[in-house]
Amino acid sequence: DSLNLRAADLVVVVSKALKDQLVTQGVPAEKILINPNGVDPQRYSPDVDGGPVRAALGLEGKTVIGFIGTFGRWHGAEVLAEAFGCLLRDHPAERERLALLMIGDGLRMPYVRQILERYAVGDACVLTGLVPQAKGPAHLAACDLLVSPHVPNADGSPFFGSPTKLFEYMAMGKAIVASNLDQLGEVITHRRTGWLVEPGSVTDLSAGILTLARDADLRAALGSAAREEAVAHHTWAAHVSRTLAALEQVCAPEGQP
């Protein structure tokens, strides 16, 4: 693999951490294009109707805090569960108004269930389990704000990911609370296209969620700006265009721009 990478004319990676890793392995930096993941803005769109999902899950009349993922170690689902539990513990008047919708399943789900049970907030949560990918946009549309609570790698290494969910959240035109972690903090601008919080901080995540849950105008402004940013820079079409442009550059005859 190392030989193939060094011999390639262009290597495309989704994050700076991956580029840095390849450079240490001897791949010339000028041959590496950082090209983050993207989104289909027609499929993930503010025009998607989340009403049927809200009705089916008993979420009508609620301000819905949403998360979607495979509940991996780095996704921070447990931090979100803890933050929601603390929010309702510290602000009991919000219990009737707020709901947590966690879409998906995976390795860390048992721990999420334990946390929600410990805080006795199960009545304010909906855990959907796995849903077909085609139904993902409608589930996101059922939410009022979306959370990307990623946590740093346990071994201290740089966070190498380019979370597709972040770009899907943006394209939905929803307000986003996201960890200020490597690429997430580079893509989201605090108070313009989302609300950034300290990675792994239950207190900061809880405060960020509460701020957006209480301010519909702020949610609308952040969501609109996020959608605009996603359509302008983070579509799969833009992703392909950047790759093709880089290929044209490296394959141009010597002496030509």
Coordinates of C-alpha atoms in Angstrom, one line a residue:
D1 CA 0.0 0.0 0.0
S2 CA 2.8 2.4 0.9
L3 CA 4.4 1.8 -2.5
N4 CA 1.2 2.4 -4.3
L5 CA 0.6 5.7 -2.4
R6 CA 4.1 7.0 -3.2
A7 CA 3.8 6.0 -6.9
A8 CA 0.3 7.7 -7.3
D9 CA 0.1 11.0 -9.1
L10 CA -2.7 12.2 -6.7
V11 CA -3.8 10.9 -3.4
V12 CA -7.2 12.1 -2.1
V13 CA -7.9 12.1 1.6
V14 CA -10.9 13.5 3.6
S15 CA -8.9 15.3 6.4
K16 CA -5.7 17.0 7.3
A17 CA -4.9 14.3 9.9
L18 CA -4.9 11.7 7.1
K19 CA -2.7 13.9 5.0
D20 CA -0.2 14.4 7.8
Q21 CA -0.1 10.7 8.4
L22 CA 0.7 10.0 4.8
V23 CA 3.4 12.6 4.7
T24 CA 5.1 10.9 7.7
Q25 CA 5.0 7.7 5.6
G26 CA 6.9 9.4 2.7
V27 CA 4.1 10.5 0.4
P28 CA 5.0 14.0 -0.9
A29 CA 2.6 16.6 0.5
E30 CA 2.1 18.3 -2.9
K31 CA 0.6 15.0 -4.2
I32 CA -2.1 14.9 -1.5
L33 CA -5.5 16.6 -1.9
I34 CA -7.6 17.2 1.2
N35 CA -11.2 16.8 0.1
P36 CA -13.8 16.4 2.9
N37 CA -16.9 14.3 2.5
G38 CA -20.1 15.9 1.2
V39 CA -23.8 15.6 0.7
D40 CA -26.5 15.4 -1.9
P41 CA -28.4 18.7 -1.3
Q42 CA -31.5 17.5 -3.1
R43 CA -31.9 14.4 -1.0
Y44 CA -31.0 16.2 2.2
S45 CA -33.0 19.4 2.1
P46 CA -35.2 21.8 4.1
D47 CA -38.0 20.7 1.8
V48 CA -38.1 17.2 3.3
D49 CA -41.3 16.7 5.4
G50 CA -40.6 15.5 8.8
G51 CA -44.2 15.7 9.9
P52 CA -45.1 12.0 9.4
V53 CA -42.0 10.9 11.4
R54 CA -42.9 13.3 14.3
A55 CA -46.4 12.0 14.3
A56 CA -45.4 8.3 14.2
L57 CA -42.9 8.8 17.1
G58 CA -45.2 10.9 19.3
L59 CA -43.0 14.0 18.9
E60 CA -45.6 16.5 17.9
G61 CA -45.5 19.7 19.9
K62 CA -41.9 19.0 21.1
T63 CA -38.7 20.8 20.4
V64 CA -36.7 17.8 19.1
I65 CA -33.0 17.3 19.6
G66 CA -31.7 14.9 17.0
F67 CA -28.6 12.6 16.5
I68 CA -28.0 10.0 13.8
G69 CA -25.1 7.6 13.6
T70 CA -23.7 4.1 14.1
F71 CA -22.9 4.8 17.8
G72 CA -19.1 4.3 17.4
R73 CA -16.6 5.1 20.1
W74 CA -15.8 8.5 18.6
H75 CA -19.4 9.6 17.9
G76 CA -20.0 10.9 21.4
A77 CA -23.4 9.4 21.8
E78 CA -22.9 8.8 25.5
V79 CA -21.8 12.4 25.9
L80 CA -25.1 13.5 24.3
A81 CA -27.1 11.2 26.5
E82 CA -25.3 12.5 29.6
A83 CA -25.8 16.1 28.5
F84 CA -29.5 15.6 27.9
G85 CA -29.9 14.0 31.3
C86 CA -28.1 16.9 33.0
L87 CA -30.2 19.4 31.0
L88 CA -33.5 17.9 32.3
R89 CA -32.1 17.5 35.8
D90 CA -31.0 21.1 36.0
H91 CA -34.0 22.5 34.1
P92 CA -36.9 20.3 35.0
A93 CA -39.4 22.8 33.4
E94 CA -38.0 21.8 30.0
R95 CA -39.0 18.1 30.4
E96 CA -42.5 18.7 28.9
R97 CA -41.1 20.6 26.0
L98 CA -37.9 18.9 24.9
A99 CA -37.4 15.4 23.3
L100 CA -34.2 13.6 22.3
L101 CA -34.4 11.6 19.1
M102 CA -31.4 9.2 18.6
I103 CA -31.5 7.5 15.2
G104 CA -29.4 4.4 14.6
D105 CA -27.8 1.7 16.6
G106 CA -24.3 0.3 17.3
L107 CA -21.5 -0.5 19.7
R108 CA -22.2 2.2 22.3
M109 CA -25.9 2.0 22.4
P110 CA -26.0 -0.1 25.6
Y111 CA -24.1 2.6 27.4
V112 CA -26.5 5.3 26.1
R113 CA -29.4 3.3 27.4
Q114 CA -27.7 3.0 30.8
I115 CA -27.1 6.7 31.0
L116 CA -30.7 7.6 30.0
E117 CA -32.0 5.2 32.6
R118 CA -29.7 6.6 35.3
Y119 CA -31.1 10.1 34.7
A120 CA -34.7 8.7 34.4
V121 CA -35.3 10.5 31.1
G122 CA -36.4 7.6 29.0
D123 CA -39.9 9.1 28.7
A124 CA -38.3 12.2 26.9
C125 CA -36.3 10.1 24.5
V126 CA -37.0 8.1 21.4
L127 CA -34.3 5.5 20.3
T128 CA -35.3 4.4 16.8
G129 CA -32.8 1.7 16.3
L130 CA -31.6 1.1 12.7
V131 CA -33.6 2.8 10.0
P132 CA -33.2 2.4 6.3
Q133 CA -30.8 5.0 4.8
A134 CA -33.6 6.2 2.5
K135 CA -35.6 7.2 5.6
G136 CA -32.7 9.1 7.2
P137 CA -33.6 12.6 5.7
A138 CA -37.2 12.4 6.9
H139 CA -36.0 11.5 10.4
L140 CA -33.6 14.4 10.4
A141 CA -36.4 16.7 9.2
A142 CA -38.4 15.7 12.2
C143 CA -35.8 17.4 14.4
D144 CA -35.5 21.1 15.4
L145 CA -31.8 21.0 16.1
L146 CA -29.1 18.4 15.3
V147 CA -26.1 17.3 17.4
S148 CA -22.6 16.1 16.3
P149 CA -21.0 15.4 19.6
H150 CA -17.8 13.7 18.4
V151 CA -15.1 13.1 21.0
P152 CA -11.3 13.0 20.6
N153 CA -9.6 9.7 19.9
A154 CA -8.8 7.8 23.2
D155 CA -5.2 7.3 22.3
G156 CA -4.6 11.1 21.8
S157 CA -4.1 10.9 18.0
P158 CA -5.6 13.5 15.8
F159 CA -9.3 13.1 14.9
F160 CA -9.0 11.8 11.3
G161 CA -12.7 11.7 10.3
S162 CA -14.8 13.8 8.0
P163 CA -18.3 13.1 9.4
T164 CA -20.8 12.7 6.7
K165 CA -23.6 13.5 9.2
L166 CA -22.3 17.0 9.6
F167 CA -22.8 17.8 6.0
E168 CA -26.2 16.1 6.0
Y169 CA -27.2 18.2 9.0
M170 CA -26.1 21.4 7.2
A171 CA -27.9 20.5 4.0
M172 CA -31.1 19.9 6.0
G173 CA -31.0 23.6 7.0
K174 CA -31.1 22.7 10.7
A175 CA -29.3 24.4 13.6
I176 CA -26.3 22.3 14.6
V177 CA -24.5 21.8 17.9
A178 CA -21.1 20.3 17.1
S179 CA -17.8 19.5 18.8
N180 CA -15.1 22.0 18.1
L181 CA -12.9 19.1 17.0
D182 CA -10.5 19.2 14.0
Q183 CA -12.5 19.2 10.8
L184 CA -15.9 19.8 12.5
G185 CA -14.5 23.1 13.9
E186 CA -13.1 24.0 10.6
V187 CA -16.3 23.5 8.7
I188 CA -18.7 25.0 11.3
T189 CA -18.3 28.7 12.1
H190 CA -19.4 29.4 15.7
R191 CA -22.6 31.4 15.9
R192 CA -22.9 31.7 12.1
T193 CA -23.4 28.1 10.7
G194 CA -23.6 26.3 14.0
W195 CA -22.8 26.3 17.7
L196 CA -19.5 24.8 18.6
V197 CA -18.8 23.2 22.0
E198 CA -15.8 21.7 23.8
P199 CA -15.4 18.1 22.7
G200 CA -16.4 15.7 25.4
S201 CA -17.7 18.3 27.7
V202 CA -21.1 17.4 29.1
T203 CA -21.6 20.8 30.6
D204 CA -20.8 22.7 27.4
L205 CA -22.9 20.4 25.2
S206 CA -25.8 20.7 27.5
A207 CA -25.6 24.5 27.6
G208 CA -25.3 24.7 23.8
I209 CA -28.3 22.5 23.3
L210 CA -30.4 24.5 25.7
T211 CA -29.3 27.8 24.1
L212 CA -30.6 26.7 20.7
A213 CA -33.6 24.9 22.1
R214 CA -34.8 28.1 23.6
D215 CA -34.2 30.4 20.6
A216 CA -36.1 29.5 17.5
D217 CA -34.9 32.6 15.6
L218 CA -31.2 31.7 16.3
R219 CA -32.0 28.1 15.1
A220 CA -33.5 29.4 11.9
A221 CA -30.5 31.8 11.2
L222 CA -27.9 29.1 11.9
G223 CA -29.8 26.5 9.8
S224 CA -30.2 28.8 6.8
A225 CA -26.5 29.8 6.9
A226 CA -25.5 26.1 7.2
R227 CA -27.6 25.1 4.2
E228 CA -26.1 27.9 2.1
E229 CA -22.6 26.8 3.1
A230 CA -23.3 23.2 2.3
V231 CA -24.8 23.9 -1.2
A232 CA -21.9 26.3 -2.0
H233 CA -19.0 24.1 -0.9
H234 CA -19.9 20.6 0.4
T235 CA -21.9 18.9 -2.3
W236 CA -20.7 15.7 -3.9
A237 CA -20.6 17.5 -7.2
A238 CA -18.2 20.1 -5.7
H239 CA -16.2 17.2 -4.2
V240 CA -15.8 15.6 -7.7
S241 CA -14.9 19.0 -9.3
R242 CA -12.1 19.5 -6.8
T243 CA -10.7 16.1 -7.5
L244 CA -10.8 16.6 -11.3
A245 CA -9.2 20.0 -11.0
A246 CA -6.4 18.5 -8.9
L247 CA -5.9 15.7 -11.5
E248 CA -5.8 18.2 -14.3
Q249 CA -3.1 20.1 -12.4
V250 CA -0.9 17.1 -11.7
C251 CA -1.3 15.6 -15.2
A252 CA -0.8 18.8 -17.2
P253 CA 2.2 18.7 -19.5
E254 CA 5.4 20.1 -18.0
G255 CA 5.6 23.8 -18.4
Q256 CA 1.8 24.3 -18.7
P257 CA -0.4 25.6 -15.9

